[in-house]
mmCIF file of C-alpha atoms in Angstrom:
data_model
loop_
_atom_site.group_PDB
_atom_site.id
_atom_site.type_symbol
_atom_site.label_atom_id
_atom_site.label_comp_id
_atom_site.label_asym_id
_atom_site.label_seq_id
_atom_site.Cartn_x
_atom_site.Cartn_y
_atom_site.Cartn_z
ATOM 1 C CA UNK C 1 54.018 11.727 53.851
ATOM 2 C CA UNK C 2 57.258 13.367 52.782
ATOM 3 C CA UNK C 3 60.052 11.078 51.612
ATOM 4 C CA UNK C 4 62.997 10.831 53.952
ATOM 5 C CA UNK C 5 65.839 13.211 53.095
ATOM 6 C CA UNK C 6 68.296 10.301 53.092
ATOM 7 C CA UNK C 7 66.955 9.264 49.678
ATOM 8 C CA UNK C 8 69.413 10.051 46.887
ATOM 9 C CA UNK C 9 68.329 9.834 43.228
ATOM 10 C CA UNK C 10 70.722 9.943 40.278
ATOM 11 C CA UNK C 11 71.141 8.353 36.879
ATOM 12 C CA UNK C 12 72.938 5.013 36.720
ATOM 13 C CA UNK C 13 75.508 6.740 34.503
ATOM 14 C CA UNK C 14 76.420 8.933 37.470
ATOM 15 C CA UNK C 15 76.689 5.900 39.769
ATOM 16 C CA UNK C 16 77.842 3.007 37.589
ATOM 17 C CA UNK C 17 78.732 0.950 40.661
ATOM 18 C CA UNK C 18 74.963 0.447 41.163
ATOM 19 C CA UNK C 19 74.262 -1.001 37.708
ATOM 20 C CA UNK C 20 74.698 -4.559 38.938
ATOM 21 C CA UNK C 21 72.381 -3.879 41.878
ATOM 22 C CA UNK C 22 69.379 -2.557 39.939
ATOM 23 C CA UNK C 23 67.304 -5.655 40.660
ATOM 24 C CA UNK C 24 67.958 -5.931 44.391
ATOM 25 C CA UNK C 25 64.592 -4.262 44.980
ATOM 26 C CA UNK C 26 61.792 -6.229 46.657
ATOM 27 C CA UNK C 27 59.212 -5.426 43.982
ATOM 28 C CA UNK C 28 55.515 -6.220 43.677
ATOM 29 C CA UNK C 29 55.395 -7.295 40.020
ATOM 30 C CA UNK C 30 53.176 -10.378 39.437
ATOM 31 C CA UNK C 31 55.203 -13.565 38.900
ATOM 32 C CA UNK C 32 53.866 -14.170 35.389
ATOM 33 C CA UNK C 33 55.331 -10.918 34.047
ATOM 34 C CA UNK C 34 58.834 -12.330 34.509
ATOM 35 C CA UNK C 35 58.042 -14.909 31.830
ATOM 36 C CA UNK C 36 57.284 -12.416 29.062
ATOM 37 C CA UNK C 37 59.702 -13.151 26.170
ATOM 38 C CA UNK C 38 60.814 -9.555 25.559
ATOM 39 C CA UNK C 39 61.434 -9.131 29.294
ATOM 40 C CA UNK C 40 63.573 -12.252 29.327
ATOM 41 C CA UNK C 41 65.530 -11.289 26.231
ATOM 42 C CA UNK C 42 66.153 -7.579 26.688
ATOM 43 C CA UNK C 43 65.079 -5.952 29.945
ATOM 44 C CA UNK C 44 68.035 -7.151 31.981
ATOM 45 C CA UNK C 45 70.416 -5.313 29.624
ATOM 46 C CA UNK C 46 68.686 -1.916 29.699
ATOM 47 C CA UNK C 47 70.511 -0.430 32.697
ATOM 48 C CA UNK C 48 73.907 -1.485 31.378
ATOM 49 C CA UNK C 49 73.247 -0.374 27.787
ATOM 50 C CA UNK C 50 71.355 2.867 28.551
ATOM 51 C CA UNK C 51 72.607 3.996 31.998
ATOM 52 C CA UNK C 52 72.145 7.671 31.180
ATOM 53 C CA UNK C 53 68.425 7.009 30.546
ATOM 54 C CA UNK C 54 67.866 5.069 33.773
ATOM 55 C CA UNK C 55 67.617 6.417 37.318
ATOM 56 C CA UNK C 56 68.211 4.865 40.717
ATOM 57 C CA UNK C 57 67.286 5.792 44.271
ATOM 58 C CA UNK C 58 69.221 4.751 47.353
ATOM 59 C CA UNK C 59 68.514 5.059 51.050
ATOM 60 C CA UNK C 60 71.931 4.798 52.611
ATOM 61 C CA UNK C 61 73.529 1.723 51.057
ATOM 62 C CA UNK C 62 70.218 0.207 49.991
ATOM 63 C CA UNK C 63 68.802 0.453 46.456
ATOM 64 C CA UNK C 64 65.120 1.347 46.933
ATOM 65 C CA UNK C 65 63.865 2.300 43.459
ATOM 66 C CA UNK C 66 64.781 2.101 39.802
ATOM 67 C CA UNK C 67 63.403 3.881 36.763
ATOM 68 C CA UNK C 68 64.151 2.487 33.316
ATOM 69 C CA UNK C 69 63.752 4.205 29.973
ATOM 70 C CA UNK C 70 65.187 3.782 26.486
ATOM 71 C CA UNK C 71 65.710 5.957 23.403
ATOM 72 C CA UNK C 72 64.479 4.937 19.971
ATOM 73 C CA UNK C 73 63.843 6.341 16.517
ATOM 74 C CA UNK C 74 60.182 6.917 15.757
ATOM 75 C CA UNK C 75 60.764 8.225 12.229
ATOM 76 C CA UNK C 76 62.014 5.098 10.466
ATOM 77 C CA UNK C 77 59.656 3.310 8.092
ATOM 78 C CA UNK C 78 57.001 1.322 9.918
ATOM 79 C CA UNK C 79 57.494 3.128 13.206
ATOM 80 C CA UNK C 80 55.541 5.592 15.292
ATOM 81 C CA UNK C 81 55.900 7.223 18.680
ATOM 82 C CA UNK C 82 53.079 5.326 20.408
ATOM 83 C CA UNK C 83 52.731 1.855 18.865
ATOM 84 C CA UNK C 84 49.950 -0.601 19.680
ATOM 85 C CA UNK C 85 52.509 -3.044 21.094
ATOM 86 C CA UNK C 86 53.643 -0.395 23.538
ATOM 87 C CA UNK C 87 56.227 -1.579 26.027
ATOM 88 C CA UNK C 88 57.400 -4.573 23.988
ATOM 89 C CA UNK C 89 57.731 -2.609 20.774
ATOM 90 C CA UNK C 90 59.745 0.334 22.060
ATOM 91 C CA UNK C 91 62.152 -1.980 23.863
ATOM 92 C CA UNK C 92 62.673 -3.977 20.672
ATOM 93 C CA UNK C 93 63.181 -0.801 18.639
ATOM 94 C CA UNK C 94 65.632 0.623 21.180
ATOM 95 C CA UNK C 95 67.697 -2.567 21.097
ATOM 96 C CA UNK C 96 67.684 -2.620 17.292
ATOM 97 C CA UNK C 97 68.673 1.056 17.084
ATOM 98 C CA UNK C 98 71.567 0.562 19.469
ATOM 99 C CA UNK C 99 72.924 -2.286 17.337
ATOM 100 C CA UNK C 100 72.366 -0.435 14.057
ATOM 101 C CA UNK C 101 73.471 3.017 15.187
ATOM 102 C CA UNK C 102 70.147 4.671 14.364
ATOM 103 C CA UNK C 103 69.770 8.131 15.865
ATOM 104 C CA UNK C 104 67.021 8.205 18.506
ATOM 105 C CA UNK C 105 64.283 10.813 18.177
ATOM 106 C CA UNK C 106 62.362 10.158 21.395
ATOM 107 C CA UNK C 107 62.587 8.293 24.688
ATOM 108 C CA UNK C 108 60.124 5.951 26.333
ATOM 109 C CA UNK C 109 59.831 4.961 29.965
ATOM 110 C CA UNK C 110 59.660 1.244 30.669
ATOM 111 C CA UNK C 111 59.053 1.078 34.399
ATOM 112 C CA UNK C 112 59.445 2.801 37.718
ATOM 113 C CA UNK C 113 59.702 0.204 40.468
ATOM 114 C CA UNK C 114 59.675 1.116 44.147
ATOM 115 C CA UNK C 115 60.879 -1.220 46.890
ATOM 116 C CA UNK C 116 57.910 -2.602 48.815
ATOM 117 C CA UNK C 117 59.114 -0.996 52.058
ATOM 118 C CA UNK C 118 59.160 2.440 50.435
ATOM 119 C CA UNK C 119 55.729 2.452 48.803
ATOM 120 C CA UNK C 120 53.341 5.231 49.757
ATOM 121 C CA UNK C 121 56.032 7.772 50.581
ATOM 122 C CA UNK C 122 55.893 9.905 47.432
ATOM 123 C CA UNK C 123 58.998 8.348 45.922
ATOM 124 C CA UNK C 124 57.232 7.571 42.644
ATOM 125 C CA UNK C 125 56.789 11.308 41.979
ATOM 126 C CA UNK C 126 60.459 11.954 42.614
ATOM 127 C CA UNK C 127 61.539 9.069 40.401
ATOM 128 C CA UNK C 128 59.374 10.268 37.533
ATOM 129 C CA UNK C 129 60.793 13.773 37.903
ATOM 130 C CA UNK C 130 64.331 12.356 37.930
ATOM 131 C CA UNK C 131 63.616 10.327 34.807
ATOM 132 C CA UNK C 132 62.294 13.401 33.017
ATOM 133 C CA UNK C 133 65.475 15.219 33.993
ATOM 134 C CA UNK C 134 67.662 12.390 32.703
ATOM 135 C CA UNK C 135 65.801 12.388 29.383
ATOM 136 C CA UNK C 136 66.184 16.140 29.067
ATOM 137 C CA UNK C 137 69.934 15.897 29.639
ATOM 138 C CA UNK C 138 70.126 13.633 26.596
ATOM 139 C CA UNK C 139 68.583 16.380 24.468
ATOM 140 C CA UNK C 140 65.043 15.024 24.214
ATOM 141 C CA UNK C 141 61.937 17.177 24.514
ATOM 142 C CA UNK C 142 59.509 14.269 24.953
ATOM 143 C CA UNK C 143 59.202 11.326 27.306
ATOM 144 C CA UNK C 144 56.606 8.752 26.347
ATOM 145 C CA UNK C 145 55.319 6.204 28.844
ATOM 146 C CA UNK C 146 53.290 3.032 28.242
ATOM 147 C CA UNK C 147 51.748 3.242 31.696
ATOM 148 C CA UNK C 148 50.552 0.132 33.545
ATOM 149 C CA UNK C 149 47.660 1.493 35.653
ATOM 150 C CA UNK C 150 48.335 0.079 39.083
ATOM 151 C CA UNK C 151 44.714 -0.297 40.229
ATOM 152 C CA UNK C 152 43.351 -1.748 36.982
ATOM 153 C CA UNK C 153 43.896 -5.299 38.276
ATOM 154 C CA UNK C 154 41.018 -4.653 40.685
ATOM 155 C CA UNK C 155 38.685 -4.227 37.693
ATOM 156 C CA UNK C 156 40.003 -6.724 35.137
ATOM 157 C CA UNK C 157 36.823 -7.022 33.067
ATOM 158 C CA UNK C 158 36.445 -3.267 32.496
ATOM 159 C CA UNK C 159 37.871 -2.227 29.088
ATOM 160 C CA UNK C 160 40.953 -0.083 29.573
ATOM 161 C CA UNK C 161 39.510 2.563 27.245
ATOM 162 C CA UNK C 162 36.644 2.978 29.725
ATOM 163 C CA UNK C 163 38.840 2.668 32.793
ATOM 164 C CA UNK C 164 41.015 5.644 31.823
ATOM 165 C CA UNK C 165 37.923 7.855 31.643
ATOM 166 C CA UNK C 166 37.192 7.272 35.329
ATOM 167 C CA UNK C 167 38.089 10.587 36.960
ATOM 168 C CA UNK C 168 37.915 11.995 40.460
ATOM 169 C CA UNK C 169 35.921 15.116 41.282
ATOM 170 C CA UNK C 170 39.051 17.213 40.759
ATOM 171 C CA UNK C 171 39.355 15.922 37.186
ATOM 172 C CA UNK C 172 42.425 13.776 37.844
ATOM 173 C CA UNK C 173 42.481 10.058 36.970
ATOM 174 C CA UNK C 174 41.022 7.748 39.581
ATOM 175 C CA UNK C 175 43.909 5.330 38.978
ATOM 176 C CA UNK C 176 46.815 6.238 41.316
ATOM 177 C CA UNK C 177 49.675 5.679 38.857
ATOM 178 C CA UNK C 178 47.948 7.479 35.991
ATOM 179 C CA UNK C 179 47.288 10.283 38.439
ATOM 180 C CA UNK C 180 51.008 10.560 39.250
ATOM 181 C CA UNK C 181 51.769 10.998 35.556
ATOM 182 C CA UNK C 182 49.017 13.571 34.961
ATOM 183 C CA UNK C 183 49.938 15.588 38.051
ATOM 184 C CA UNK C 184 53.512 15.632 36.738
ATOM 185 C CA UNK C 185 52.271 17.229 33.511
ATOM 186 C CA UNK C 186 51.691 14.140 31.383
ATOM 187 C CA UNK C 187 48.772 13.839 28.985
ATOM 188 C CA UNK C 188 46.893 10.610 28.365
ATOM 189 C CA UNK C 189 46.765 9.835 24.642
ATOM 190 C CA UNK C 190 45.630 6.333 23.785
ATOM 191 C CA UNK C 191 45.561 2.697 24.771
ATOM 192 C CA UNK C 192 48.338 0.343 23.652
ATOM 193 C CA UNK C 193 46.196 -2.813 23.333
ATOM 194 C CA UNK C 194 49.040 -5.354 23.283
ATOM 195 C CA UNK C 195 51.844 -3.845 25.335
ATOM 196 C CA UNK C 196 52.954 -7.143 26.876
ATOM 197 C CA UNK C 197 52.127 -10.770 26.005
ATOM 198 C CA UNK C 198 52.717 -13.799 28.201
ATOM 199 C CA UNK C 199 51.970 -17.246 26.793
ATOM 200 C CA UNK C 200 52.516 -20.492 28.661
ATOM 201 C CA UNK C 201 51.301 -24.020 29.179
ATOM 202 C CA UNK C 202 48.539 -24.582 31.704
ATOM 203 C CA UNK C 203 51.074 -26.230 34.016
ATOM 204 C CA UNK C 204 53.206 -23.090 33.857
ATOM 205 C CA UNK C 205 50.269 -20.815 34.621
ATOM 206 C CA UNK C 206 49.298 -23.038 37.558
ATOM 207 C CA UNK C 207 52.832 -22.704 38.903
ATOM 208 C CA UNK C 208 52.936 -18.927 38.370
ATOM 209 C CA UNK C 209 49.535 -18.193 39.897
ATOM 210 C CA UNK C 210 48.435 -21.127 42.056
ATOM 211 C CA UNK C 211 45.136 -21.213 40.126
ATOM 212 C CA UNK C 212 43.710 -24.448 38.630
ATOM 213 C CA UNK C 213 43.280 -23.354 34.984
ATOM 214 C CA UNK C 214 40.848 -26.217 34.464
ATOM 215 C CA UNK C 215 38.152 -24.529 32.369
ATOM 216 C CA UNK C 216 38.132 -22.946 28.915
ATOM 217 C CA UNK C 217 37.687 -19.206 28.714
ATOM 218 C CA UNK C 218 38.769 -16.164 30.658
ATOM 219 C CA UNK C 219 40.529 -16.535 33.996
ATOM 220 C CA UNK C 220 40.899 -13.616 36.373
ATOM 221 C CA UNK C 221 44.438 -13.708 37.767
ATOM 222 C CA UNK C 222 45.623 -11.607 40.718
ATOM 223 C CA UNK C 223 47.752 -8.734 39.433
ATOM 224 C CA UNK C 224 46.589 -9.090 35.820
ATOM 225 C CA UNK C 225 44.983 -6.034 34.227
ATOM 226 C CA UNK C 226 42.724 -8.166 32.020
ATOM 227 C CA UNK C 227 41.656 -11.828 32.163
ATOM 228 C CA UNK C 228 43.958 -14.569 30.892
ATOM 229 C CA UNK C 229 42.496 -16.639 28.055
ATOM 230 C CA UNK C 230 42.667 -20.387 28.763
ATOM 231 C CA UNK C 231 42.416 -23.195 26.168
ATOM 232 C CA UNK C 232 42.326 -26.764 27.461
ATOM 233 C CA UNK C 233 42.451 -28.163 23.927
ATOM 234 C CA UNK C 234 45.727 -26.386 23.190
ATOM 235 C CA UNK C 235 47.107 -26.682 26.741
ATOM 236 C CA UNK C 236 47.774 -22.964 26.587
ATOM 237 C CA UNK C 237 46.862 -19.762 28.339
ATOM 238 C CA UNK C 238 47.668 -16.313 26.976
ATOM 239 C CA UNK C 239 47.710 -12.933 28.661
ATOM 240 C CA UNK C 240 47.731 -9.818 26.469
ATOM 241 C CA UNK C 241 48.177 -6.725 28.610
ATOM 242 C CA UNK C 242 47.049 -3.284 27.492
ATOM 243 C CA UNK C 243 48.812 -0.161 28.721
ATOM 244 C CA UNK C 244 48.070 3.553 28.409
ATOM 245 C CA UNK C 245 50.276 5.875 26.394
ATOM 246 C CA UNK C 246 51.119 9.074 28.274
ATOM 247 C CA UNK C 247 53.209 11.896 26.812
ATOM 248 C CA UNK C 248 55.403 14.191 28.898
ATOM 249 C CA UNK C 249 56.977 17.347 27.550
ATOM 250 C CA UNK C 250 60.570 17.692 28.723
ATOM 251 C CA UNK C 251 62.931 20.662 28.633
ATOM 252 C CA UNK C 252 66.223 19.653 26.965
ATOM 253 C CA UNK C 253 69.198 20.641 29.083
ATOM 254 C CA UNK C 254 72.257 19.350 27.268
ATOM 255 C CA UNK C 255 75.399 20.997 28.569
#
Protein backbone atom coordinates (compact mmCIF):
# COMPACT_ATOMS: atom_id res chain seq x y z
CA UNK A 1 0.00 0.00 0.00
CA UNK A 2 1.44 3.36 -0.97
CA UNK A 3 1.79 5.96 1.78
CA UNK A 4 -0.59 8.87 1.53
CA UNK A 5 0.88 11.90 -0.24
CA UNK A 6 -0.06 14.11 2.72
CA UNK A 7 2.91 12.69 4.63
CA UNK A 8 5.74 15.20 4.93
CA UNK A 9 9.19 14.10 6.17
CA UNK A 10 11.97 16.49 7.15
CA UNK A 11 14.72 16.77 9.73
CA UNK A 12 13.81 18.29 13.09
CA UNK A 13 16.38 20.99 12.33
CA UNK A 14 14.20 22.08 9.42
CA UNK A 15 11.08 22.10 11.62
CA UNK A 16 12.25 23.01 15.12
CA UNK A 17 8.68 23.73 16.21
CA UNK A 18 8.14 19.93 16.23
CA UNK A 19 11.01 19.11 18.60
CA UNK A 20 8.75 19.25 21.64
CA UNK A 21 6.21 17.00 19.92
CA UNK A 22 8.53 14.11 19.01
CA UNK A 23 6.96 11.79 21.57
CA UNK A 24 3.30 12.42 20.75
CA UNK A 25 3.33 9.21 18.72
CA UNK A 26 1.21 6.25 19.85
CA UNK A 27 4.06 3.75 19.70
CA UNK A 28 4.20 0.00 20.25
CA UNK A 29 7.36 -0.21 22.38
CA UNK A 30 7.04 -2.68 25.31
CA UNK A 31 6.53 -0.93 28.66
CA UNK A 32 9.72 -2.31 30.19
CA UNK A 33 11.95 -0.58 27.63
CA UNK A 34 11.00 2.79 29.11
CA UNK A 35 12.78 1.79 32.31
CA UNK A 36 16.20 1.24 30.73
CA UNK A 37 18.67 3.58 32.50
CA UNK A 38 20.31 4.99 29.36
CA UNK A 39 16.87 5.65 27.87
CA UNK A 40 15.84 7.52 30.99
CA UNK A 41 19.03 9.55 31.17
CA UNK A 42 19.71 10.47 27.56
CA UNK A 43 17.13 9.54 24.94
CA UNK A 44 14.75 12.39 25.69
CA UNK A 45 17.49 14.91 24.85
CA UNK A 46 18.50 13.47 21.47
CA UNK A 47 16.05 15.41 19.29
CA UNK A 48 16.90 18.71 20.96
CA UNK A 49 20.67 18.14 20.95
CA UNK A 50 20.98 16.53 17.49
CA UNK A 51 18.01 17.87 15.47
CA UNK A 52 19.91 17.71 12.19
CA UNK A 53 20.41 13.95 12.72
CA UNK A 54 16.76 13.24 13.53
CA UNK A 55 13.80 13.10 11.16
CA UNK A 56 10.07 13.57 11.64
CA UNK A 57 6.99 12.72 9.60
CA UNK A 58 3.69 14.57 9.80
CA UNK A 59 0.28 13.89 8.33
CA UNK A 60 -1.37 17.28 8.37
CA UNK A 61 -0.86 18.61 11.89
CA UNK A 62 -0.22 15.19 13.39
CA UNK A 63 3.25 13.79 14.12
CA UNK A 64 3.16 10.20 12.84
CA UNK A 65 6.79 9.02 12.89
CA UNK A 66 10.19 9.92 14.27
CA UNK A 67 13.66 8.69 13.40
CA UNK A 68 16.50 9.32 15.83
CA UNK A 69 20.22 9.06 15.19
CA UNK A 70 23.37 10.45 16.76
CA UNK A 71 26.96 11.15 15.68
CA UNK A 72 29.95 9.84 17.60
CA UNK A 73 33.68 9.32 17.27
CA UNK A 74 34.67 5.72 16.66
CA UNK A 75 38.41 6.41 16.54
CA UNK A 76 39.11 7.39 20.15
CA UNK A 77 40.89 4.89 22.38
CA UNK A 78 38.61 2.08 23.50
CA UNK A 79 36.01 2.73 20.82
CA UNK A 80 34.82 0.99 17.69
CA UNK A 81 32.08 1.48 15.14
CA UNK A 82 29.93 -1.49 16.19
CA UNK A 83 30.36 -2.12 19.93
CA UNK A 84 28.90 -5.10 21.79
CA UNK A 85 26.75 -2.75 23.88
CA UNK A 86 25.20 -1.40 20.71
CA UNK A 87 22.40 1.08 21.28
CA UNK A 88 23.41 2.00 24.84
CA UNK A 89 27.06 2.49 23.98
CA UNK A 90 26.68 4.74 20.95
CA UNK A 91 24.20 6.95 22.79
CA UNK A 92 26.62 7.30 25.70
CA UNK A 93 29.51 8.07 23.35
CA UNK A 94 27.46 10.63 21.41
CA UNK A 95 26.52 12.43 24.63
CA UNK A 96 30.13 12.41 25.84
CA UNK A 97 31.42 13.70 22.49
CA UNK A 98 28.92 16.54 22.46
CA UNK A 99 30.05 17.66 25.92
CA UNK A 100 33.75 17.25 25.12
CA UNK A 101 33.70 18.64 21.59
CA UNK A 102 35.07 15.46 20.01
CA UNK A 103 34.70 15.38 16.24
CA UNK A 104 32.27 12.64 15.14
CA UNK A 105 33.45 10.13 12.55
CA UNK A 106 30.23 8.17 12.04
CA UNK A 107 26.52 8.24 12.82
CA UNK A 108 24.30 5.59 14.35
CA UNK A 109 20.55 5.22 14.16
CA UNK A 110 18.76 4.74 17.46
CA UNK A 111 15.17 4.12 16.43
CA UNK A 112 12.52 4.66 13.82
CA UNK A 113 9.11 4.70 15.47
CA UNK A 114 5.88 4.75 13.48
CA UNK A 115 2.53 5.76 14.95
CA UNK A 116 0.35 2.69 15.44
CA UNK A 117 -2.28 4.02 13.03
CA UNK A 118 0.31 4.35 10.26
CA UNK A 119 1.95 0.93 10.48
CA UNK A 120 1.94 -1.22 7.36
CA UNK A 121 1.86 1.68 4.91
CA UNK A 122 5.51 1.71 3.83
CA UNK A 123 6.40 4.68 6.02
CA UNK A 124 9.33 2.85 7.61
CA UNK A 125 11.11 2.72 4.23
CA UNK A 126 10.61 6.43 3.72
CA UNK A 127 11.82 7.27 7.22
CA UNK A 128 14.97 5.21 6.78
CA UNK A 129 15.64 6.91 3.45
CA UNK A 130 15.10 10.32 5.07
CA UNK A 131 17.48 9.44 7.89
CA UNK A 132 20.15 8.37 5.42
CA UNK A 133 19.69 11.70 3.64
CA UNK A 134 20.01 13.64 6.90
CA UNK A 135 23.21 11.78 7.76
CA UNK A 136 24.65 12.48 4.33
CA UNK A 137 23.93 16.19 4.68
CA UNK A 138 26.14 16.19 7.77
CA UNK A 139 29.04 14.88 5.69
CA UNK A 140 28.96 11.24 6.77
CA UNK A 141 29.40 8.33 4.39
CA UNK A 142 28.16 5.66 6.83
CA UNK A 143 25.03 5.12 8.88
CA UNK A 144 25.23 2.32 11.41
CA UNK A 145 22.11 0.82 12.97
CA UNK A 146 21.77 -1.46 16.00
CA UNK A 147 18.58 -2.98 14.62
CA UNK A 148 15.90 -4.43 16.92
CA UNK A 149 14.38 -7.20 14.76
CA UNK A 150 10.67 -6.64 15.11
CA UNK A 151 9.55 -10.28 14.83
CA UNK A 152 12.24 -11.76 17.09
CA UNK A 153 9.91 -11.51 20.10
CA UNK A 154 7.89 -14.32 18.53
CA UNK A 155 10.92 -16.61 18.85
CA UNK A 156 12.57 -15.51 22.11
CA UNK A 157 14.52 -18.70 22.77
CA UNK A 158 16.22 -18.77 19.35
CA UNK A 159 19.74 -17.26 19.51
CA UNK A 160 19.86 -14.01 17.57
CA UNK A 161 22.92 -15.23 15.66
CA UNK A 162 20.75 -18.05 14.28
CA UNK A 163 17.68 -15.89 13.81
CA UNK A 164 19.45 -13.48 11.46
CA UNK A 165 20.37 -16.37 9.17
CA UNK A 166 16.70 -17.15 8.54
CA UNK A 167 16.13 -15.98 4.97
CA UNK A 168 13.23 -16.03 2.55
CA UNK A 169 13.45 -17.76 -0.82
CA UNK A 170 14.50 -14.47 -2.40
CA UNK A 171 17.51 -14.27 -0.06
CA UNK A 172 16.15 -11.39 2.01
CA UNK A 173 15.86 -11.65 5.81
CA UNK A 174 12.70 -13.29 7.10
CA UNK A 175 12.47 -10.61 9.80
CA UNK A 176 10.45 -7.64 8.46
CA UNK A 177 12.55 -4.84 9.97
CA UNK A 178 15.87 -6.41 8.99
CA UNK A 179 14.41 -6.84 5.53
CA UNK A 180 13.63 -3.11 5.32
CA UNK A 181 17.26 -2.31 6.09
CA UNK A 182 18.68 -4.84 3.61
CA UNK A 183 16.32 -3.76 0.83
CA UNK A 184 17.50 -0.19 1.47
CA UNK A 185 21.09 -1.30 0.84
CA UNK A 186 22.19 -2.13 4.37
CA UNK A 187 24.45 -5.07 5.16
CA UNK A 188 24.11 -7.21 8.26
CA UNK A 189 27.42 -7.40 10.12
CA UNK A 190 27.20 -8.83 13.62
CA UNK A 191 25.16 -9.19 16.76
CA UNK A 192 25.45 -6.62 19.56
CA UNK A 193 24.84 -9.02 22.48
CA UNK A 194 24.05 -6.40 25.13
CA UNK A 195 22.48 -3.48 23.30
CA UNK A 196 19.99 -2.64 26.05
CA UNK A 197 19.73 -3.77 29.69
CA UNK A 198 16.71 -3.43 31.94
CA UNK A 199 17.02 -4.46 35.58
CA UNK A 200 14.24 -4.18 38.14
CA UNK A 201 12.71 -5.69 41.23
CA UNK A 202 10.20 -8.49 40.78
CA UNK A 203 7.44 -6.09 41.84
CA UNK A 204 8.49 -3.71 39.07
CA UNK A 205 8.52 -6.45 36.45
CA UNK A 206 5.08 -7.60 37.59
CA UNK A 207 3.81 -4.05 37.14
CA UNK A 208 5.46 -3.63 33.73
CA UNK A 209 4.31 -6.96 32.30
CA UNK A 210 1.39 -8.30 34.34
CA UNK A 211 3.29 -11.59 34.74
CA UNK A 212 3.76 -13.28 38.16
CA UNK A 213 7.58 -13.62 38.20
CA UNK A 214 7.26 -16.28 40.88
CA UNK A 215 9.84 -18.83 39.70
CA UNK A 216 13.61 -18.72 39.25
CA UNK A 217 14.95 -18.86 35.73
CA UNK A 218 13.99 -17.52 32.33
CA UNK A 219 10.66 -15.80 31.81
CA UNK A 220 9.27 -15.19 28.34
CA UNK A 221 7.83 -11.67 28.28
CA UNK A 222 5.63 -10.31 25.48
CA UNK A 223 7.67 -7.95 23.32
CA UNK A 224 11.03 -9.14 24.66
CA UNK A 225 13.52 -10.49 22.12
CA UNK A 226 15.03 -12.92 24.64
CA UNK A 227 13.81 -14.29 27.99
CA UNK A 228 14.13 -12.22 31.16
CA UNK A 229 16.24 -13.85 33.87
CA UNK A 230 14.42 -13.99 37.23
CA UNK A 231 16.05 -14.48 40.66
CA UNK A 232 13.73 -14.86 43.65
CA UNK A 233 16.67 -14.85 46.06
CA UNK A 234 17.83 -11.44 44.86
CA UNK A 235 14.33 -10.09 44.17
CA UNK A 236 15.58 -9.12 40.74
CA UNK A 237 14.91 -9.76 37.10
CA UNK A 238 17.24 -8.67 34.30
CA UNK A 239 16.66 -8.35 30.58
CA UNK A 240 19.69 -8.07 28.30
CA UNK A 241 18.58 -7.37 24.74
CA UNK A 242 20.72 -8.21 21.73
CA UNK A 243 20.45 -6.19 18.53
CA UNK A 244 21.90 -6.62 15.04
CA UNK A 245 24.47 -4.23 13.62
CA UNK A 246 23.63 -3.13 10.08
CA UNK A 247 25.82 -0.81 8.02
CA UNK A 248 24.48 1.57 5.37
CA UNK A 249 26.68 3.40 2.91
CA UNK A 250 25.58 7.01 2.51
CA UNK A 251 26.51 9.61 -0.09
CA UNK A 252 27.71 12.80 1.64
CA UNK A 253 25.92 15.85 0.29
CA UNK A 254 27.18 18.79 2.31
CA UNK A 255 26.37 22.06 0.60
